[in-house]
Amino acid sequence: MAVSRTIVDFAHFFDYLVLARHRLLQWVADARVEVYTRAFPVGLGSIRGTVLHVADTEWRYVQRLVRRDYMRADSPFAPEGLAALPQFAASSYPAACRPGARASK
């Protein structure tokens, strides 16, 4: 069986994920607290739990990409770090990773 040598445009998929995440998080930001925290008997128990899990996973992935050692408690998405989350989000993402950054070029 021949191996496919199709070129994958990873930047395209990254852009898609950034834009999709932005749309989802905008919806979550506009949702009432009751919707965001409503308990479900599946998954991580709530939209909040799922969003925090995704954010924590992405944060840890980035730490690995830059070969930075970290402890689980270092994550701004750990329960003890959630109070500082808005400041972390505002200062941690380079402009190139913000929604629409590549589209504007």
Protein backbone atom coordinates (compact mmCIF):
# COMPACT_ATOMS: atom_id res chain seq x y z
CA MET A 1 0.00 0.00 0.00
CA ALA A 2 1.43 3.37 -1.04
CA VAL A 3 1.84 6.10 1.55
CA SER A 4 -0.03 9.29 0.72
CA ARG A 5 2.22 12.29 0.27
CA THR A 6 -0.53 14.88 0.41
CA ILE A 7 0.66 18.23 1.72
CA VAL A 8 -1.36 19.36 4.72
CA ASP A 9 -1.77 23.07 5.31
CA PHE A 10 -1.48 23.07 9.09
CA ALA A 11 -1.76 26.86 9.23
CA HIS A 12 -5.20 26.57 7.61
CA PHE A 13 -6.35 24.10 10.26
CA PHE A 14 -4.83 26.21 13.04
CA ASP A 15 -6.71 29.27 11.74
CA TYR A 16 -9.91 27.24 11.66
CA LEU A 17 -9.44 26.07 15.25
CA VAL A 18 -8.70 29.61 16.47
CA LEU A 19 -11.80 30.98 14.76
CA ALA A 20 -14.00 28.09 15.92
CA ARG A 21 -12.74 28.46 19.50
CA HIS A 22 -13.39 32.20 19.35
CA ARG A 23 -16.99 31.62 18.21
CA LEU A 24 -17.57 29.04 20.93
CA LEU A 25 -16.02 31.17 23.66
CA GLN A 26 -18.01 34.20 22.53
CA TRP A 27 -21.18 32.15 22.89
CA VAL A 28 -20.06 30.96 26.33
CA ALA A 29 -19.17 34.53 27.39
CA ASP A 30 -22.65 35.70 26.42
CA ALA A 31 -24.42 32.78 28.10
CA ARG A 32 -26.20 33.19 31.40
CA VAL A 33 -24.40 31.73 34.42
CA GLU A 34 -27.17 29.13 34.78
CA VAL A 35 -26.43 27.80 31.29
CA TYR A 36 -22.66 27.85 31.76
CA THR A 37 -22.76 26.03 35.09
CA ARG A 38 -25.75 23.72 34.49
CA ALA A 39 -24.94 20.17 35.55
CA PHE A 40 -25.04 17.39 32.97
CA PRO A 41 -24.73 13.65 33.72
CA VAL A 42 -22.14 13.21 30.93
CA GLY A 43 -18.70 14.46 30.03
CA LEU A 44 -17.09 16.83 32.51
CA GLY A 45 -20.40 17.72 34.09
CA SER A 46 -20.96 21.22 32.70
CA ILE A 47 -20.03 23.57 29.89
CA ARG A 48 -17.73 25.29 32.40
CA GLY A 49 -15.96 22.03 33.18
CA THR A 50 -15.46 21.27 29.50
CA VAL A 51 -14.17 24.77 28.67
CA LEU A 52 -11.70 24.67 31.57
CA HIS A 53 -10.53 21.20 30.54
CA VAL A 54 -9.89 22.34 26.96
CA ALA A 55 -8.05 25.45 28.15
CA ASP A 56 -5.92 23.47 30.60
CA THR A 57 -5.07 20.87 27.96
CA GLU A 58 -4.05 23.55 25.45
CA TRP A 59 -1.96 25.33 28.09
CA ARG A 60 -0.10 22.11 28.95
CA TYR A 61 0.41 21.35 25.25
CA VAL A 62 2.03 24.75 24.72
CA GLN A 63 4.30 24.16 27.72
CA ARG A 64 5.46 20.93 26.11
CA LEU A 65 5.99 22.60 22.74
CA VAL A 66 8.34 25.16 24.27
CA ARG A 67 9.98 22.43 26.38
CA ARG A 68 9.09 24.14 29.64
CA ASP A 69 8.90 22.07 32.82
CA TYR A 70 5.77 22.69 34.83
CA MET A 71 3.77 21.34 37.72
CA ARG A 72 0.04 20.68 37.44
CA ALA A 73 -0.61 23.51 39.94
CA ASP A 74 1.23 25.96 37.63
CA SER A 75 -1.67 25.94 35.21
CA PRO A 76 -3.78 29.10 35.36
CA PHE A 77 -6.73 26.76 34.79
CA ALA A 78 -6.18 24.84 38.02
CA PRO A 79 -8.84 25.75 40.63
CA GLU A 80 -6.43 27.91 42.63
CA GLY A 81 -5.42 29.89 39.53
CA LEU A 82 -8.84 30.77 38.17
CA ALA A 83 -9.03 34.20 39.85
CA ALA A 84 -6.07 35.37 37.74
CA LEU A 85 -7.42 33.91 34.49
CA PRO A 86 -8.62 37.17 32.84
CA GLN A 87 -5.20 38.81 33.29
CA PHE A 88 -3.47 35.66 32.03
CA ALA A 89 -5.61 35.53 28.89
CA ALA A 90 -5.06 39.20 28.09
CA SER A 91 -1.27 38.94 28.33
CA SER A 92 -0.42 35.42 27.20
CA TYR A 93 -1.46 35.09 23.58
CA PRO A 94 0.63 36.64 20.85
CA ALA A 95 -1.27 38.73 18.32
CA ALA A 96 -0.68 36.04 15.67
CA CYS A 97 -2.80 33.58 17.67
CA ARG A 98 -5.81 35.84 18.00
CA PRO A 99 -8.86 35.28 15.80
CA GLY A 100 -8.53 36.87 12.37
CA ALA A 101 -4.81 37.57 12.72
CA ARG A 102 -3.82 35.72 9.53
CA ALA A 103 -6.94 36.76 7.64
CA SER A 104 -6.01 40.43 7.97
CA LYS A 105 -2.71 39.97 6.10
